[in-house]
Amino acid sequence: TLMADFSVFCVLLSGVSLFIYSPPPHLIFSQTITGHAYPEFVKIVEVGPRDGLQNEKEIVPTGVKIQLIDMLSGTGLSVIEATSFVSSKWVPQMADHTDVLRGIQKASNVQYPVLTPNLQGFQDAVAAGATEVAVFGSASETFSKKNINCSVDESMLRFEEVINAAKKRQIPVRGYVSCALGCPHEGHIEPSKVAEVAKRLYEMGCYEISLGDTIGIGTPGSMLKMLQRVMKDVPINALAVHCHDTYGQALPNILTALQMGVSVVDSAVAGLGGCPYAQGSSGNVSTEDVLYMLHGMGIETGVNIAKVIEAGSFICSALSRKTNSKVAQARSTACCDASL
Amino acid sequence: MATVMKLVHRNALTSLMGQHCLSFSSAAAHRAAGVRAAQAFPGKVKIVEVGPRDGLQNEKTLVPTEAKIKLINMLSESGLSVIEATSFVSPKWVPQMADQVEVMKGISRKPGVTYQVLTPNLQGFQAAVKAGAPEVAIFGAASELFSKKNINCSVDESLQRFDEVMKAAKEAGVPVRGYVSCVVGCPYEGKVAPEKVAHVAKRLYSMGCYEISLGDTIGVGTPGSMTKMLEAVIKEVPVSALAVHCHDTYGQALANILVALQMGISVVDSSVAGLGGCPYAQGASGNVSTEDVVYMLHGLGIQTGVDLSKLMDAGAFICQTLNRKTSSKVAQAACKL
């Protein structure tokens, strides 16, 4: 059977563009089991100050938010989601959006995107000095209705207004798709629906689409299927993954995405932001833990992990809570540090 | 492309061309990449449940014998096929395992489940057999300093001790599992060379261990170091005889297990509720949670034979007994959603 298989393989070899080579030993690791190399560089999008704090119960003083963002600006991160121009009636934590955006010391090589759910929010953001914005779509109709009180289609119309206004001012727009791997209300979400929403956002003009596992329910299995489908409609270099760690699956899901060619990863310092759908459970994956994995794989990020740990320690102290980052926990208590 | 992949046996590919040497062009490559990634996993994975031994051994609270027995019985009902029940080590060193004989004699042995026990030396082995242990395990280290500090002898000296156990086990017809600790990093030596791990694994395998469990004792490994270590070991020991024992101290366990699976490993050690903190990082986690591993494997369509909800029941029970929160994220989330 072995010979039969091999001869079939050889026949097929002649008919398809197959290139077989034995990589030199020092390059062996860069080839994943998919035959597709891991990216050499991964851009981290730090969502702690917005997504993280938005899901923390305690209202954080403006001064503390500003200090957190300033500390993060010094770590090497190139994108820090600073705040959200949403009505303070809905999200009290983000009520100080204008003060935060005006108060931070903007580093020259760092982008500070802000959420703008509608045209009003966009205009307020621009008035406050925003130079990049983000819009949040959903792959689930029910989630869209419950979260922003309108259907997915209606939300797209709202976002179109924002994107058109942003284009006029040459302000880049990032698109998010939530519930990409499951919805707290609908359960399973079809990859084709995720692709449909991602494609719309991309075609409307979003430069990057972040696919969010909002309830952290995904596994490498569902991540793979979803990405395979979305990649048919949106170029891979325009995709990012936003994994939640509610079921402990975030790092293997991120690893799977990297193996598929994704090179932008969202995360939150100290794993800020619990899961609003599972009381007491974790939400965002910790930036520190993601960095530890990437650096251990020889993937560059430009980020100094020790400085991120410091920023994490600061905000946890301000919130009187323990970090969700295992790396930060281990580093602070390890008797001997054999880690990277 | 999918047709190509299905027609070629994975074994043929491995032996003829080496594991990582196939590359395709452009768009076809992406599709093939996704397909290949999906087909690269084993269809079944055996979970070796180490909670009652490795887990409890690293918990400060002394657990009553009855509770240990109940835990093991609950785990037996969850579909697990291997449970590490206790350790025949001197109670002077490991008080938690002092009731080793009562535990072995007290558990309800479910047919189809193997109850393995640790035996650090010949004396422990003899006591284990007397207590009815059907399978034993021995623990080597890939780090000289760790070996000296942990069991007070060099790696070579420890292997000589194990030789005695191996001989006795062969005579008694008792299978032996070998563990190698510090396979990626050591709390004393720092980085550990993959060749050293391969050397110790090979020795244990040649001595007669049917399976070698490679342990990231302080959880410092990442998919990077894990892959390099496994590549070195796979050259010396058949991949079907290898298992991974990942600690989650730096949150890397599931990612490390994922790459191990992609390299052909199909045996994974884990601990219910993530029992057992890290003795080298106070308050940090140690063993990876069986619940979180099973969740990932089932999500990948990999069979384990384990009933996740029964497993979570066992985890809830032992956490209540220990008066501590579970370390399993799946358990935390599942009861709150």
Coordinates of C-alpha atoms in Angstrom, one line a residue, chain A residues 33-313:
Chain A
I33 CA 2.7 21.6 10.0
T34 CA 0.6 23.4 7.4
G35 CA 3.7 24.0 5.3
H36 CA 2.9 27.6 5.7
A37 CA 5.5 29.6 7.6
Y38 CA 4.6 31.5 10.8
P39 CA 4.7 35.3 10.4
E40 CA 8.0 36.8 11.3
F41 CA 6.3 39.8 12.8
V42 CA 3.0 40.1 14.6
K43 CA 1.3 43.4 15.4
I44 CA -0.4 43.4 18.8
V45 CA -3.5 45.6 19.1
E46 CA -3.7 46.5 22.8
V47 CA -7.4 46.8 23.8
G48 CA -7.0 47.0 27.6
P49 CA -7.8 50.7 28.0
R50 CA -11.1 50.3 26.1
D51 CA -12.3 46.7 25.8
G52 CA -10.6 45.8 29.0
L53 CA -11.7 48.7 31.2
Q54 CA -15.2 48.7 29.7
N55 CA -15.8 45.3 31.1
E56 CA -14.4 46.1 34.6
K57 CA -17.0 46.9 37.2
E58 CA -15.1 49.6 39.0
I59 CA -15.1 53.0 37.4
V60 CA -11.5 54.0 36.8
P61 CA -10.5 57.7 37.3
T62 CA -9.5 59.6 34.2
G63 CA -6.1 60.2 35.5
V64 CA -5.5 56.5 36.0
K65 CA -6.7 55.7 32.5
I66 CA -4.3 58.3 31.1
Q67 CA -1.4 57.0 33.1
L68 CA -2.1 53.4 31.9
I69 CA -2.2 54.5 28.3
D70 CA 1.0 56.5 28.7
M71 CA 2.7 53.5 30.3
L72 CA 1.6 51.3 27.4
S73 CA 2.8 53.9 24.9
G74 CA 6.3 53.3 26.2
T75 CA 6.3 49.5 25.8
G76 CA 6.7 49.3 22.0
L77 CA 3.1 48.6 21.3
S78 CA 2.1 50.3 18.0
V79 CA -1.7 50.3 18.5
I80 CA -3.5 51.1 21.7
E81 CA -7.3 51.3 21.7
A82 CA -7.7 54.4 23.9
T83 CA -11.5 54.9 24.5
S84 CA -14.9 54.7 23.1
F85 CA -17.1 57.6 21.9
V86 CA -20.3 55.8 22.9
S87 CA -23.1 57.4 25.0
S88 CA -22.1 57.6 28.6
K89 CA -25.6 56.4 29.4
W90 CA -24.8 53.0 28.0
V91 CA -21.1 52.8 29.0
P92 CA -20.4 54.9 32.1
Q93 CA -16.7 53.7 32.1
M94 CA -16.1 55.5 28.9
A95 CA -17.9 58.8 29.8
D96 CA -14.5 60.6 30.0
H97 CA -13.6 59.7 26.4
T98 CA -12.8 63.3 25.4
D99 CA -10.7 64.0 28.5
V100 CA -8.8 60.7 28.0
L101 CA -8.0 61.3 24.4
R102 CA -6.9 64.8 25.0
G103 CA -5.0 63.9 28.2
I104 CA -2.7 61.2 26.9
Q105 CA 0.8 61.8 25.6
K106 CA 0.6 60.5 22.1
A107 CA 3.8 58.8 21.1
S108 CA 4.8 59.4 17.5
N109 CA 4.9 55.8 16.4
V110 CA 1.7 54.7 18.1
Q111 CA -1.9 54.7 16.9
Y112 CA -4.7 55.4 19.3
P113 CA -7.9 54.1 17.7
V114 CA -11.3 54.9 19.4
L115 CA -14.6 53.2 19.0
T116 CA -17.3 55.2 17.1
P117 CA -20.6 53.4 17.0
N118 CA -22.3 56.1 14.9
L119 CA -21.8 59.4 13.1
Q120 CA -22.3 61.4 16.3
G121 CA -19.6 59.5 18.1
F122 CA -17.3 59.9 15.1
Q123 CA -17.8 63.6 15.0
D124 CA -17.1 63.9 18.8
A125 CA -14.0 61.7 18.3
V126 CA -12.6 63.9 15.6
A127 CA -13.3 67.0 17.7
A128 CA -11.3 65.4 20.5
G129 CA -8.4 64.7 18.1
A130 CA -8.9 61.1 17.1
T131 CA -6.8 60.0 14.1
E132 CA -8.2 56.5 13.8
V133 CA -11.6 55.0 14.6
A134 CA -13.2 51.6 14.9
V135 CA -16.7 50.2 14.2
F136 CA -18.2 47.1 15.7
G137 CA -20.4 44.7 13.7
S138 CA -21.8 41.3 14.7
A139 CA -22.1 38.0 13.0
S140 CA -25.2 37.3 15.1
E141 CA -28.5 39.1 14.5
T142 CA -29.7 38.5 18.1
F143 CA -26.5 39.8 19.6
S144 CA -26.7 42.9 17.4
K145 CA -30.3 43.6 18.5
K146 CA -29.5 43.0 22.2
N147 CA -26.2 44.9 22.1
I148 CA -26.8 47.9 19.9
N149 CA -30.6 47.7 19.4
C150 CA -30.6 47.1 15.7
S151 CA -30.2 44.4 13.1
V152 CA -26.8 43.7 11.4
D153 CA -28.0 45.3 8.2
E154 CA -29.1 48.5 10.1
S155 CA -25.8 48.6 11.9
M156 CA -24.0 48.4 8.5
L157 CA -25.8 51.4 7.3
R158 CA -24.8 53.3 10.4
F159 CA -21.2 52.3 9.9
E160 CA -21.3 53.3 6.3
E161 CA -22.0 56.8 7.4
V162 CA -19.1 56.7 9.7
I163 CA -16.7 55.2 7.2
N164 CA -17.7 57.7 4.5
A165 CA -17.2 60.6 6.9
A166 CA -13.9 59.1 7.9
K167 CA -12.8 58.7 4.2
K168 CA -13.4 62.4 3.7
R169 CA -11.0 63.2 6.5
Q170 CA -8.6 60.4 5.6
I171 CA -9.1 58.7 8.9
P172 CA -8.5 54.9 8.8
V173 CA -11.3 52.7 10.1
R174 CA -10.9 49.3 11.7
G175 CA -13.8 46.9 11.6
Y176 CA -14.7 44.4 14.3
V177 CA -17.0 41.3 13.9
S178 CA -18.2 40.0 17.2
C179 CA -19.5 36.5 17.9
A180 CA -17.3 35.1 15.2
L181 CA -17.1 31.7 16.9
G182 CA -20.4 31.6 18.8
C183 CA -23.1 33.8 20.3
P184 CA -24.4 33.8 23.9
H185 CA -27.9 33.9 22.5
E186 CA -27.8 32.0 19.2
G187 CA -25.1 29.5 20.0
H188 CA -23.4 28.3 16.8
I189 CA -22.6 30.9 14.2
E190 CA -22.1 29.9 10.6
P191 CA -18.6 30.8 9.2
S192 CA -20.4 32.1 6.1
K193 CA -22.2 34.7 8.2
V194 CA -18.9 35.9 9.7
A195 CA -17.5 36.1 6.2
E196 CA -20.5 38.1 5.0
V197 CA -20.1 40.7 7.7
A198 CA -16.3 40.8 7.4
K199 CA -16.6 41.3 3.6
R200 CA -19.1 44.1 3.9
L201 CA -17.0 46.0 6.4
Y202 CA -13.9 45.4 4.3
E203 CA -15.6 46.5 1.1
M204 CA -17.1 49.6 2.8
G205 CA -13.5 50.6 3.5
C206 CA -12.2 49.2 6.8
Y207 CA -8.5 48.6 6.4
E208 CA -8.5 45.7 8.9
I209 CA -11.2 43.3 10.2
S210 CA -10.8 42.0 13.7
L211 CA -12.7 38.7 14.2
G212 CA -13.8 38.4 17.8
D213 CA -14.6 35.2 19.8
T214 CA -16.8 37.3 22.1
I215 CA -17.6 34.5 24.6
G216 CA -14.3 32.6 24.2
I217 CA -16.1 29.5 23.2
G218 CA -14.0 28.7 20.1
T219 CA -11.4 26.1 19.8
P220 CA -8.7 25.5 17.2
G221 CA -11.3 23.4 15.3
S222 CA -13.9 26.2 15.0
M223 CA -11.2 28.9 14.5
L224 CA -9.8 27.0 11.6
K225 CA -13.1 26.5 9.9
M226 CA -14.1 30.2 10.4
L227 CA -10.8 31.5 9.1
Q228 CA -10.8 29.2 6.1
R229 CA -14.2 30.7 5.1
V230 CA -13.5 34.3 5.8
M231 CA -10.1 34.1 4.0
K232 CA -12.1 33.4 0.8
D233 CA -13.6 36.9 1.0
V234 CA -11.1 39.1 2.8
P235 CA -7.3 39.1 2.2
I236 CA -5.5 37.4 5.1
N237 CA -3.2 40.4 5.7
A238 CA -6.3 42.5 6.5
L239 CA -7.5 40.1 9.2
A240 CA -6.9 40.1 12.9
V241 CA -8.1 37.8 15.7
H242 CA -9.6 38.9 19.0
C243 CA -9.7 35.9 21.2
H244 CA -11.3 35.7 24.6
D245 CA -9.9 33.3 27.2
T246 CA -13.2 32.4 28.9
Y247 CA -12.6 28.7 28.2
G248 CA -8.8 28.8 28.3
Q249 CA -8.6 28.5 24.5
A250 CA -7.3 31.8 23.5
L251 CA -3.6 30.9 23.0
P252 CA -4.2 27.7 21.0
N253 CA -6.8 29.7 18.9
I254 CA -4.3 32.4 18.3
L255 CA -1.7 29.8 17.4
T256 CA -4.1 28.3 14.9
A257 CA -4.7 31.7 13.4
L258 CA -1.0 32.3 13.0
Q259 CA -0.6 29.0 11.3
M260 CA -3.3 30.2 8.8
G261 CA -1.3 33.3 8.1
V262 CA -3.0 35.9 10.4
S263 CA -0.4 38.3 11.8
V264 CA -2.5 40.8 13.9
V265 CA -3.6 39.8 17.4
D266 CA -5.8 41.8 19.8
S267 CA -5.1 41.4 23.5
A268 CA -5.5 43.3 26.8
V269 CA -2.8 44.0 29.4
A270 CA -3.3 41.9 32.5
G271 CA -6.2 40.2 30.8
L272 CA -8.4 43.1 31.8
G273 CA -12.1 42.8 31.2
G274 CA -14.1 39.8 32.4
C275 CA -16.8 38.1 30.3
P276 CA -20.1 39.9 30.6
Y277 CA -21.8 36.6 29.7
A278 CA -20.2 34.4 32.3
Q279 CA -20.0 36.1 35.7
G280 CA -16.6 35.9 37.2
S281 CA -15.0 34.3 34.2
S282 CA -12.1 35.8 32.3
G283 CA -12.6 37.7 29.0
N284 CA -9.8 39.2 27.0
V285 CA -6.5 37.2 26.6
S286 CA -3.6 38.8 28.4
T287 CA -1.1 40.7 26.3
E288 CA 1.7 39.4 28.5
D289 CA 0.8 35.8 27.8
V290 CA 0.5 36.4 24.1
L291 CA 3.9 38.1 24.0
Y292 CA 5.5 35.3 25.9
M293 CA 4.2 32.8 23.4
L294 CA 5.2 34.8 20.3
H295 CA 8.7 35.7 21.6
G296 CA 9.2 32.0 22.5
M297 CA 8.4 31.2 18.9
G298 CA 11.0 33.7 17.6
I299 CA 8.2 36.0 16.3
E300 CA 9.0 39.7 16.7
T301 CA 6.4 42.1 18.1
G302 CA 8.6 45.1 19.0
V303 CA 7.1 45.0 22.4
N304 CA 9.0 44.9 25.7
I305 CA 7.2 42.3 27.9
A306 CA 8.6 43.6 31.1
K307 CA 7.2 47.0 30.5
V308 CA 3.8 45.6 29.7
I309 CA 3.9 43.6 33.0
E310 CA 4.6 46.9 34.8
A311 CA 1.7 48.6 33.2
G312 CA -0.4 45.6 34.1
S313 CA 0.7 45.8 37.7

